[in-house]
Tab-separated table of C-alpha atoms in Angstrom:
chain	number	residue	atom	x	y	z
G	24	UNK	CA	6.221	19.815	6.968
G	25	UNK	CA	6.690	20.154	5.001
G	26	UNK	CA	7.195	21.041	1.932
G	27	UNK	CA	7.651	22.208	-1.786
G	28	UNK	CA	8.964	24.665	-3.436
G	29	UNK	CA	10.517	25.835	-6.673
G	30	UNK	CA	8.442	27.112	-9.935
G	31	UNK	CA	5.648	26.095	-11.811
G	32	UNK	CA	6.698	23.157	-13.664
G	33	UNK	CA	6.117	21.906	-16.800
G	34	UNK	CA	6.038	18.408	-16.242
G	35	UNK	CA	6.287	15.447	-19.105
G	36	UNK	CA	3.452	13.429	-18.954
G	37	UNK	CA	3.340	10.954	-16.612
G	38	UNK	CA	1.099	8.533	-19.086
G	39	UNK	CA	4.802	8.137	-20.571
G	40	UNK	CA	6.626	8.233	-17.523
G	41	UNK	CA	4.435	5.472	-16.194
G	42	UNK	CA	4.367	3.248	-19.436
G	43	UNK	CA	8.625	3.475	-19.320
G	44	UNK	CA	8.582	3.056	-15.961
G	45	UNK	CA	6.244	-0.023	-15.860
G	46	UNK	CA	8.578	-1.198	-18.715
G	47	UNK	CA	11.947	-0.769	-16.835
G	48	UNK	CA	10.188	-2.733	-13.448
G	49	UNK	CA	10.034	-5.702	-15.417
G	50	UNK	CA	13.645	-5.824	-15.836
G	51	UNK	CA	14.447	-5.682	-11.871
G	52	UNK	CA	14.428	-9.008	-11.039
G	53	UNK	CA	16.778	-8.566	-8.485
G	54	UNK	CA	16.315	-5.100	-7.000
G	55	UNK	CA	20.098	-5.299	-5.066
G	56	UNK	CA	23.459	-5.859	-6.151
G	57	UNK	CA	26.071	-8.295	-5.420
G	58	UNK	CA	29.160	-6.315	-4.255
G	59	UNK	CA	32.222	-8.797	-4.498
G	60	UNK	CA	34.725	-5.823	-3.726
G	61	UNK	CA	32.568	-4.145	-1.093
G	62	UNK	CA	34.507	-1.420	0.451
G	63	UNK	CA	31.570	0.127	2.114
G	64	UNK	CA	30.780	-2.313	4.526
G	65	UNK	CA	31.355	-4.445	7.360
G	66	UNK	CA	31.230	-7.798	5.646
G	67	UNK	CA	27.874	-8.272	4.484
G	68	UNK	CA	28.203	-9.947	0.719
G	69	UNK	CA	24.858	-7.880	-1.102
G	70	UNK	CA	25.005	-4.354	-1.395
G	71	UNK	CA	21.063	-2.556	-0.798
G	72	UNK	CA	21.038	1.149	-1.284
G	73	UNK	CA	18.567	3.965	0.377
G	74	UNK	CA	18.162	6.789	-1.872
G	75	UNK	CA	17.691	9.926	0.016
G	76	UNK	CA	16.245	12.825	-2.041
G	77	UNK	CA	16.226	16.914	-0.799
G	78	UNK	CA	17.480	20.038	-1.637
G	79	UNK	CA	21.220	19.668	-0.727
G	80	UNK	CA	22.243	22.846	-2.525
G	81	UNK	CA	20.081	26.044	-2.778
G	82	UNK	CA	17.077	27.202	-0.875
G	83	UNK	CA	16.450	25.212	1.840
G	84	UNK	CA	19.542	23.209	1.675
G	85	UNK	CA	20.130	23.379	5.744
G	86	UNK	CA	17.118	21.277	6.205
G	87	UNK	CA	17.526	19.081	3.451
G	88	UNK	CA	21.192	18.816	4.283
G	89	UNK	CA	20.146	17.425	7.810
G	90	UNK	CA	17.723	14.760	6.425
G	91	UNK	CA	20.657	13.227	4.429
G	92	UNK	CA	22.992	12.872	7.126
G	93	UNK	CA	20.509	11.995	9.338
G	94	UNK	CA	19.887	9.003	7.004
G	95	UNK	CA	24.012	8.344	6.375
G	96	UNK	CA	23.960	7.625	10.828
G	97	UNK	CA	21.082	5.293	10.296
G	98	UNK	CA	23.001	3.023	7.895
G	99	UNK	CA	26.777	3.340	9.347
G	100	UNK	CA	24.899	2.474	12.690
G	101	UNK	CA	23.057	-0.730	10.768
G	102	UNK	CA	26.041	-1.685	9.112
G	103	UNK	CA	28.260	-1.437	12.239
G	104	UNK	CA	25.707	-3.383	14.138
G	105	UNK	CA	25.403	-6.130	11.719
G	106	UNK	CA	21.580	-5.183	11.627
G	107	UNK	CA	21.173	-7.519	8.678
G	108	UNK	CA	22.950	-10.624	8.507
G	109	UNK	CA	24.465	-10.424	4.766
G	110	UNK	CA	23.492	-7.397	3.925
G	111	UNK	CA	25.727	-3.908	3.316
G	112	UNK	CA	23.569	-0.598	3.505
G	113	UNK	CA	24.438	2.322	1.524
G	114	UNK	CA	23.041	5.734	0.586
G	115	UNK	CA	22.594	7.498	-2.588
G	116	UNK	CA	22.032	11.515	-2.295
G	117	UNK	CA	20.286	13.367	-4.659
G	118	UNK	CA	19.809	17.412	-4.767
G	119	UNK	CA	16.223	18.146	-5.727
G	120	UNK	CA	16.830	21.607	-5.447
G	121	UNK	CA	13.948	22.227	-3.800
G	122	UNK	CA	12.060	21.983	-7.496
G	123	UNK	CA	9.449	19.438	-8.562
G	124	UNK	CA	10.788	18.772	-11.644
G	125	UNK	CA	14.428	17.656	-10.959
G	126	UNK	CA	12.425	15.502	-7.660
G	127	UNK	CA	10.823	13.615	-10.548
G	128	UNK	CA	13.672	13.197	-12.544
G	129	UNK	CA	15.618	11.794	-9.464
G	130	UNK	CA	13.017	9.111	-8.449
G	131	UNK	CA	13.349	8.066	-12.130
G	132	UNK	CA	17.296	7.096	-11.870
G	133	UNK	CA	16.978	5.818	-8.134
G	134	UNK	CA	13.905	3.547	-9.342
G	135	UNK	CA	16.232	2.592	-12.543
G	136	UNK	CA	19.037	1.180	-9.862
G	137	UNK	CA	18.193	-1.989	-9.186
G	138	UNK	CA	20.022	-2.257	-5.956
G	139	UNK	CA	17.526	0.973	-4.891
G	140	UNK	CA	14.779	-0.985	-1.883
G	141	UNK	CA	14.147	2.018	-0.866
G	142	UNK	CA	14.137	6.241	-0.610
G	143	UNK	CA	13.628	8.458	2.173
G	144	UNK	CA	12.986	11.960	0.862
G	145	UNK	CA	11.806	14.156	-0.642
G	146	UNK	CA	11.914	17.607	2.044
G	147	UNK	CA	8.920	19.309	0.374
G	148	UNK	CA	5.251	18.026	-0.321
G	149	UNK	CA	5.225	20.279	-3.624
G	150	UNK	CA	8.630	17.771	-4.577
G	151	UNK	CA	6.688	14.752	-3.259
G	152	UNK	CA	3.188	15.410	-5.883
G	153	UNK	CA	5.968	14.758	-8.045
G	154	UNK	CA	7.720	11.816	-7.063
G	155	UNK	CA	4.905	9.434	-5.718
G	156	UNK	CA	3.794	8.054	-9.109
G	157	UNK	CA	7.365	7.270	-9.864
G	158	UNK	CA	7.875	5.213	-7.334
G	159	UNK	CA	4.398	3.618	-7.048
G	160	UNK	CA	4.723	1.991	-10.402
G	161	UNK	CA	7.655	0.525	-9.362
G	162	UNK	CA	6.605	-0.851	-6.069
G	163	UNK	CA	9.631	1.303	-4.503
G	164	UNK	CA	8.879	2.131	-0.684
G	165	UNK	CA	9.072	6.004	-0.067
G	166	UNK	CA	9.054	7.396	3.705
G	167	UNK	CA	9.686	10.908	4.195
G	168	UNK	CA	10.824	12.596	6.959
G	169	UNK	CA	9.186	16.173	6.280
G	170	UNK	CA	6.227	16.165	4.148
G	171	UNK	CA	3.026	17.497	6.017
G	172	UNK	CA	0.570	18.148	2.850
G	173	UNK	CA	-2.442	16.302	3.825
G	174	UNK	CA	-3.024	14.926	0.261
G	175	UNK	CA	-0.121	13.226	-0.112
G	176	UNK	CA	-1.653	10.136	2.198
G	177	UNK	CA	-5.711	11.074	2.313
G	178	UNK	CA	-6.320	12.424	-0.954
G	179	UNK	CA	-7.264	15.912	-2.585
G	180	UNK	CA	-10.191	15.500	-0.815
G	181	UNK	CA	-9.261	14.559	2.460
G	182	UNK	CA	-11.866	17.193	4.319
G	183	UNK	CA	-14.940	14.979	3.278
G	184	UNK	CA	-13.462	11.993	2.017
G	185	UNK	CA	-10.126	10.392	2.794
G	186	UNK	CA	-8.316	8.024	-0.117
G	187	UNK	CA	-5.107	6.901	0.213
G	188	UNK	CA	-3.477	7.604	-3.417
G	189	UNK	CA	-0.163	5.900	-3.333
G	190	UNK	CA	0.380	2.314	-1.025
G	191	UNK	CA	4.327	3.308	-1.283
G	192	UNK	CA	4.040	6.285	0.125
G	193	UNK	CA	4.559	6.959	3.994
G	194	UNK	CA	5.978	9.226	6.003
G	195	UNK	CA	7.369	10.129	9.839
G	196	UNK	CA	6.339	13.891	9.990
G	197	UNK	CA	2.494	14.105	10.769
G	198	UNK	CA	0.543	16.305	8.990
G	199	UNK	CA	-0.319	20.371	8.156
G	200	UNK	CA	-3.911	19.539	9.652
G	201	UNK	CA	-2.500	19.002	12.901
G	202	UNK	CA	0.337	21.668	12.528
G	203	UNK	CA	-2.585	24.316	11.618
G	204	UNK	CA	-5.121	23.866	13.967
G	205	UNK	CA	-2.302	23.347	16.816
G	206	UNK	CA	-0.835	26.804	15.677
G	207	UNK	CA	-4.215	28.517	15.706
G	208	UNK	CA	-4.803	27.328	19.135
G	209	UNK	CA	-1.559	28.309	20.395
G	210	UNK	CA	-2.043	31.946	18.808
G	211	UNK	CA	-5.309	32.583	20.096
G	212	UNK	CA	-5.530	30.401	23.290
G	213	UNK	CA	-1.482	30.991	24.029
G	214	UNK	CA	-0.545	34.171	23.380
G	215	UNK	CA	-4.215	35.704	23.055
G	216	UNK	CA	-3.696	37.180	19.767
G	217	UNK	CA	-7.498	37.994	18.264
G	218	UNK	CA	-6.649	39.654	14.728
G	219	UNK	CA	-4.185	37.986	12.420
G	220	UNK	CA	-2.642	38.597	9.162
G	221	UNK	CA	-1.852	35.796	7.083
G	222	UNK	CA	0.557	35.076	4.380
G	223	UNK	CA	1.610	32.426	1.897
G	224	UNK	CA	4.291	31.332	-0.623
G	225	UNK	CA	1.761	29.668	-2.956
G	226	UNK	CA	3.423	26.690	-2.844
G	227	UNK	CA	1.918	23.419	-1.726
G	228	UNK	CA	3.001	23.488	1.559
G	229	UNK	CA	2.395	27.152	2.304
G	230	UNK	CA	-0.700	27.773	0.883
G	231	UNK	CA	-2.035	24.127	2.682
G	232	UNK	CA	-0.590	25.185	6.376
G	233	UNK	CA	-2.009	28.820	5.775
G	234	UNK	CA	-5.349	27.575	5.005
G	235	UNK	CA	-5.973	25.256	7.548
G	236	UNK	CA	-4.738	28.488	10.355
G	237	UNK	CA	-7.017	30.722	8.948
G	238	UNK	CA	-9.999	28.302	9.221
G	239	UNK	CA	-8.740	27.178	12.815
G	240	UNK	CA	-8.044	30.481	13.831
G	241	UNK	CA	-11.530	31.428	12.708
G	242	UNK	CA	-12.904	28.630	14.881
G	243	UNK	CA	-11.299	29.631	17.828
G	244	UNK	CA	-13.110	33.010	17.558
G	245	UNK	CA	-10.410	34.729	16.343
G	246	UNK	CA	-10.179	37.730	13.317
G	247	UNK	CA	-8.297	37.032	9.751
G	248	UNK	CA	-8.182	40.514	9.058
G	249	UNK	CA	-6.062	40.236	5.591
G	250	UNK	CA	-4.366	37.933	3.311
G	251	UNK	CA	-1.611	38.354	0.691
G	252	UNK	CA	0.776	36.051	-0.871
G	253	UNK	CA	4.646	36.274	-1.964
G	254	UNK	CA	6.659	34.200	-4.416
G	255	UNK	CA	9.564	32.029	-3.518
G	256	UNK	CA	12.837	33.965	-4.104
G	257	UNK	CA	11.278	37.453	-3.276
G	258	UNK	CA	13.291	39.689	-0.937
G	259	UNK	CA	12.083	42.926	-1.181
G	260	UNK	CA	8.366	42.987	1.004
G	261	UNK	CA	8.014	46.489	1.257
G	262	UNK	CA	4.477	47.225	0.263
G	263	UNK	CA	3.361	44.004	2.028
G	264	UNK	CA	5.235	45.233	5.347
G	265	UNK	CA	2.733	48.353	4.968
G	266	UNK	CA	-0.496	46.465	4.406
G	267	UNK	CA	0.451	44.294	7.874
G	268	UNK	CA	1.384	47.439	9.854
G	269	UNK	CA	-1.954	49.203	8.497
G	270	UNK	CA	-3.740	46.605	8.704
G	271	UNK	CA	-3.692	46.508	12.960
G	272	UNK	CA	-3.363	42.755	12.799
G	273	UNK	CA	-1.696	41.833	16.104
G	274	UNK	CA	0.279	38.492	14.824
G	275	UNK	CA	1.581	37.623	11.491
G	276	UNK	CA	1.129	34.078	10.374
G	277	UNK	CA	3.532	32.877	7.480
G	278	UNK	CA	2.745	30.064	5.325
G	279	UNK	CA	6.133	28.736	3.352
G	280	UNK	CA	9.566	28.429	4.453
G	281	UNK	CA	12.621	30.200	6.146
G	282	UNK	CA	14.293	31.522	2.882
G	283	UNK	CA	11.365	34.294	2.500
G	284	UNK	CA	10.154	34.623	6.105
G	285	UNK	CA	13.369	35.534	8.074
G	286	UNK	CA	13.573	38.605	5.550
G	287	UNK	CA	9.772	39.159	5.592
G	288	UNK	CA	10.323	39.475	9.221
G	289	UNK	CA	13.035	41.899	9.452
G	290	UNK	CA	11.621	44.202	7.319
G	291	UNK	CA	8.253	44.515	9.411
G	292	UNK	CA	10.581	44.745	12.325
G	293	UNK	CA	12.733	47.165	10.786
G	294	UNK	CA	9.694	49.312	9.428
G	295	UNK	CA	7.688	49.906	13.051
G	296	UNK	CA	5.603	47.079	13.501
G	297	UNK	CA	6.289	44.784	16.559
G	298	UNK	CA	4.314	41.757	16.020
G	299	UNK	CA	5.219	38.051	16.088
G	300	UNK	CA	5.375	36.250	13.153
G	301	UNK	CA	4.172	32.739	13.562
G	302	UNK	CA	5.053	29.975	11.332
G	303	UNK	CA	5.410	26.482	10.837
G	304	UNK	CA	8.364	23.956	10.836
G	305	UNK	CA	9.565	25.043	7.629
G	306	UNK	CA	10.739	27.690	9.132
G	307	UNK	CA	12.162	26.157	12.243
G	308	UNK	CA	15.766	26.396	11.626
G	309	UNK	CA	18.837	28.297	13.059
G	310	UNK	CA	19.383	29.567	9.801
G	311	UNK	CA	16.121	31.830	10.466
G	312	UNK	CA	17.406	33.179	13.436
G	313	UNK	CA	20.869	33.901	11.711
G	314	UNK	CA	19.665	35.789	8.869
G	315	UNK	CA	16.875	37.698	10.636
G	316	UNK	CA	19.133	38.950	13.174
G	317	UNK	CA	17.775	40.522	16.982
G	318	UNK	CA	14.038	41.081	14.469
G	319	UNK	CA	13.159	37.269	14.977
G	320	UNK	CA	13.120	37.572	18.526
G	321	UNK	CA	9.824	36.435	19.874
G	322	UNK	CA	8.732	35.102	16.639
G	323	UNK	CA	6.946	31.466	16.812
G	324	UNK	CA	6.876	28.158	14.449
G	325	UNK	CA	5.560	24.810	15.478
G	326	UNK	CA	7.017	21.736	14.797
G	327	UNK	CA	6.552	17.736	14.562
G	328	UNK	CA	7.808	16.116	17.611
G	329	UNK	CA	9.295	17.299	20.533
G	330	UNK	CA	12.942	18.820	20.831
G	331	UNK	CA	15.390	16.072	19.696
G	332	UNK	CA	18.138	17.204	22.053
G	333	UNK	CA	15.409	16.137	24.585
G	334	UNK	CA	15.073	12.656	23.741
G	335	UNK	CA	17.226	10.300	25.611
G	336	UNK	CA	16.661	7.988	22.338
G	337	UNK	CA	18.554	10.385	20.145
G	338	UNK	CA	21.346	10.871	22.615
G	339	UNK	CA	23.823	9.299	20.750
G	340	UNK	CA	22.208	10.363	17.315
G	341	UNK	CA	22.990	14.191	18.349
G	342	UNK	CA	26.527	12.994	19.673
G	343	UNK	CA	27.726	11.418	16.492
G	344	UNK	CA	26.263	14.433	13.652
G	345	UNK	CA	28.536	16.690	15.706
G	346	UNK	CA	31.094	14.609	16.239
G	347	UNK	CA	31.197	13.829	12.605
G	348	UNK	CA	30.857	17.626	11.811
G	349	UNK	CA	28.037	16.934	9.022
G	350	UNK	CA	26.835	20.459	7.630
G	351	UNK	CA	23.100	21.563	7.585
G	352	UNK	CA	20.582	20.610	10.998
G	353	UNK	CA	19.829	18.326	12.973
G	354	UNK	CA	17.205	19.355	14.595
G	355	UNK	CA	14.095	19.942	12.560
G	356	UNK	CA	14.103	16.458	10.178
G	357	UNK	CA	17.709	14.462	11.108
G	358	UNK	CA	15.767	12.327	13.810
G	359	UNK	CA	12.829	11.438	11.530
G	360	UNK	CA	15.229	10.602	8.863
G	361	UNK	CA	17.144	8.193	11.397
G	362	UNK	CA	14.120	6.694	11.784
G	363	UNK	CA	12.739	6.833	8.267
G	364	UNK	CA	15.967	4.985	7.196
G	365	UNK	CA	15.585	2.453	10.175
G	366	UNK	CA	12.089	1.463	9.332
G	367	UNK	CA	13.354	0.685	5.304
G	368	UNK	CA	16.249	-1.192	6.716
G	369	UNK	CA	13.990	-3.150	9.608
G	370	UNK	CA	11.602	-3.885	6.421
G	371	UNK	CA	14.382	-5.027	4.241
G	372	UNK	CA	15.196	-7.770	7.436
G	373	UNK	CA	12.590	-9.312	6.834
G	374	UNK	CA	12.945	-10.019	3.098
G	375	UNK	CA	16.356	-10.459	2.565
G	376	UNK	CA	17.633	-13.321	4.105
G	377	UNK	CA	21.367	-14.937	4.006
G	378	UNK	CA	21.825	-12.268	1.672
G	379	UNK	CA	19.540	-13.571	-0.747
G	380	UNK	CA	17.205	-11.113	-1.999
G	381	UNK	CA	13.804	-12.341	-3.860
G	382	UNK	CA	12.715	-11.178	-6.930
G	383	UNK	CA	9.480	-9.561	-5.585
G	384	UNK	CA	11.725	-7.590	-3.467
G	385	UNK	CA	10.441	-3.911	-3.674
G	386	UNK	CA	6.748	-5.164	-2.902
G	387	UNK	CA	7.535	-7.080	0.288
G	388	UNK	CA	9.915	-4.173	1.312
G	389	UNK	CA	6.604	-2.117	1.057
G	390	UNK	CA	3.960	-4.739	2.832
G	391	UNK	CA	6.765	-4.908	5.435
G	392	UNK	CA	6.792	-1.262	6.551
G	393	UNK	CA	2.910	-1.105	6.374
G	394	UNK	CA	3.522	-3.257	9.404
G	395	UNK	CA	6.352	-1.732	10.946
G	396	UNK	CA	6.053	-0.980	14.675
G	397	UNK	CA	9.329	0.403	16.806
G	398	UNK	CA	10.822	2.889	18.840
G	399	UNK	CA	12.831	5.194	17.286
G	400	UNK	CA	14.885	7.991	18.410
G	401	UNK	CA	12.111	10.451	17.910
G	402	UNK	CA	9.555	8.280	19.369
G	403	UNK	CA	7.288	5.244	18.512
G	404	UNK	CA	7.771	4.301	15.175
G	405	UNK	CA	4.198	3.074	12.828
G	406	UNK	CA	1.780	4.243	10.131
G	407	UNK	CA	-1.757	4.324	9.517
G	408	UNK	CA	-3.918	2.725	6.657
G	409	UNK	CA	-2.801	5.930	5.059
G	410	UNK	CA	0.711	5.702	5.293
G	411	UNK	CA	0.516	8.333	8.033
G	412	UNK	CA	2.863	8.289	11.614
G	413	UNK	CA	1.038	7.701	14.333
G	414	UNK	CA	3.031	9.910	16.215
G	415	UNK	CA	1.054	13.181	16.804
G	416	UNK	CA	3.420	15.324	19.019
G	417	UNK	CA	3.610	18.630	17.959
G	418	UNK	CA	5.596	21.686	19.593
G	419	UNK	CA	5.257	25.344	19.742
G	420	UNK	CA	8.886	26.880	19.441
G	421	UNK	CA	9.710	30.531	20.419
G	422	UNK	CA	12.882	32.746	19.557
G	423	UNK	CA	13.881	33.633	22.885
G	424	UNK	CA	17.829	35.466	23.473
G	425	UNK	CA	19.074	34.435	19.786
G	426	UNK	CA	17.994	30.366	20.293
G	427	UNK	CA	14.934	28.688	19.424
G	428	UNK	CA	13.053	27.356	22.645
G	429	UNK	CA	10.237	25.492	23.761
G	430	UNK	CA	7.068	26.895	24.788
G	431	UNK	CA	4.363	24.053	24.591
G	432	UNK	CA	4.353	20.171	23.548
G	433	UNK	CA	1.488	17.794	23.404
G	434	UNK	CA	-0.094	15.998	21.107
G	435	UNK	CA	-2.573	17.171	18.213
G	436	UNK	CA	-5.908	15.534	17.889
G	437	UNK	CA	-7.840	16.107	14.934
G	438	UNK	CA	-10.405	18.264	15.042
């Protein structure tokens, strides 16, 4: 999905970035650490840390909350398992806040720590235009578990002519043009809805998810029969709530995440008009139906994968973030960070060995998960020659008595 979000930022140039960065590569010969008094461990005698960046404070904190803990499983499990002989994993949060700029400024200091050979991160796609650079000059792997902006693998111009920008960058979350067009179906195919209204946060991921619905929906033969858009942090949608009702559209689709939508929601609720609003996994959270109360029943998202408590892969995944009592959920990103995490640490197996890691280590970390092929606890595990999953499931989720629940699975094709 996902994501973004935050304000306009004025970024420093990345011509400087770049030229420091470049500078500071030269000087990471080693790209791990030896860890004589390793307390972290379970005797492996080099030290390689994960960085895991997301908003772990703030606006969409729940989400980004679950894709760190999600990652903390994946190395206690490799470390307990011995995954790699001589090696100790270890993770190194950072709080993007859900804003570009700080995303940036994080994938600065985990690319200036040598023992970084990897990062799985960031939550939103808006956070990611801001990272990839970073990283790519310093031949640092990135896989995130939630980004679904189409450009960030195929380019800005992706509809007519796919590029892939950044060789670094991958990710385990498929993509908004598959989330989109799998929405639209559902909403005019599903539920028959003919007229919708459609909305967006004007963030990356919003405004990209919306887009692609309205086109889709459009194909189908439905009716976009009005647009607005909202800023992040807005709570009062009063004179939007009266352009939907007027408006006779018979489904609301939201582009953004659950901080805005599960008041957006309760407010058209609250002021007369009964229709769903639709959405996509940004919004799938329990914290949506919490906040929005008895107004979000019946309202939709879609998702990547299939339900994780579903998977008899991520059995004992689920088992141990409850046992362990780890805040934020699970369920829309933890499994896809397991995995993200996995893949790093499968692709650091086969570079370090004995504990010896090369000098060229970053690179061959990166070649190495270009080629990665497994099954993870969400599912088969590979990318494309854009960095993309080649996992396509998709599900439609429904509020239904308070909980959200399945209505449809399958998997997207493009269109």
């Amino acid at each position: 999905m996902c994501l973004r979000k935050g304000s306009i930022v004025r970024q420093r140039s990345l011509v400087i970035l770049t030229s420091v960065l470049t500078t500071g590569a030269l000087t990471l010969t080693a790209c791990g650490s030896r860890d004589k008094d390793n307390k972290g461990g379970d005797g492996g005698n080099v030290t390689v840390t994960i960085g895991v960046d997301a908003p772990l404070t703030g606006q969409n904190s729940a989400t980004g909350l679950g894709i760190q803990y999600g990652a903390q499983i994946a190395v206690d499990d490799a470390n307990k398992n011995k995954t790699v002989p001589g090696v100790t994993f270890k993770i190194k949060p950072l709080d993007d806040k859900a804003i570009p700029a700080t995303g940036q400024q994080n994938a600065t200091q985990l690319v200036q720590d040598k023992s970084v050979l990897g990062v799985v991160g960031p939550l939103n796609s808006g956070v990611a235009t801001q990272m990839q650079q970073v990283f790519a000059t310093a031949n640092l792997v990135e896989i995130s578990p939630s980004n679904t902006g189409v450009e960030l693998t195929q380019g800005k111009n992706w509809q007519t002519s796919k590029s892939r920008p950044f060789k670094t960058y991958f990710r385990t979350a498929t993509t908004d043009a598959l989330q989109g067009a799998y929405a639209a179906d559902y909403a005019y195919n599903g539920i028959h809805k003919k007229k919708a209204f459609v909305v967006d946060d004007k963030q990356t991921y919003g405004a990209g998810l919306s887009k692609i619905f309205k086109e889709q929906f459009v194909k189908q033969g439905g009716k976009i029969i009005g647009t607005d858009h909202v800023n992040t942090g807005d709570r009062d949608f009063s004179t939007l709530v009266t352009k939907i009702k007027n408006s006779g559209a018979d489904i609301l689709y939201y582009g953004g995440q659950y901080d805005e939508s599960e008041v957006l929601t309760k407010q058209l609720k609250d002021a007369g008009a009964k229709i769903p609003l639709f959405g996509g996994d940004g919004m799938f959270t329990p914290t949506y139906i919490k906040t929005a109360g008895k107004a979000s029943e019946g309202d939709l998202v879609t998702s990547i994968g299939v339900p994780v408590d579903t998977l008899p892969a991520a059995k004992d995944f689920v088992a141990t973030y409850k046992a362990k009592k780890y805040p934020g959920d699970y369920g829309t990103y933890g499994s896809y960070s397991y995995d993200a995490t996995t893949a790093i640490i499968k692709a650091v197996g086969q570079v370090v060995k004995d504990g010896k890691i090369p000098s060229d280590a970053r690179s061959q970390v990166v070649d190495a998960v270009q080629k990665t092929s497994f099954d993870g606890i969400s599912g088969k595990i590979s990318f494309d020659e854009y960095g993309d999953t080649t996992n396509k499931q998709l599900t439609v989720y429904q509020v239904t008595k308070g909980e959200w629940k399945s209505v449809k699975s399958g998997t997207a094709n493009p269109k």
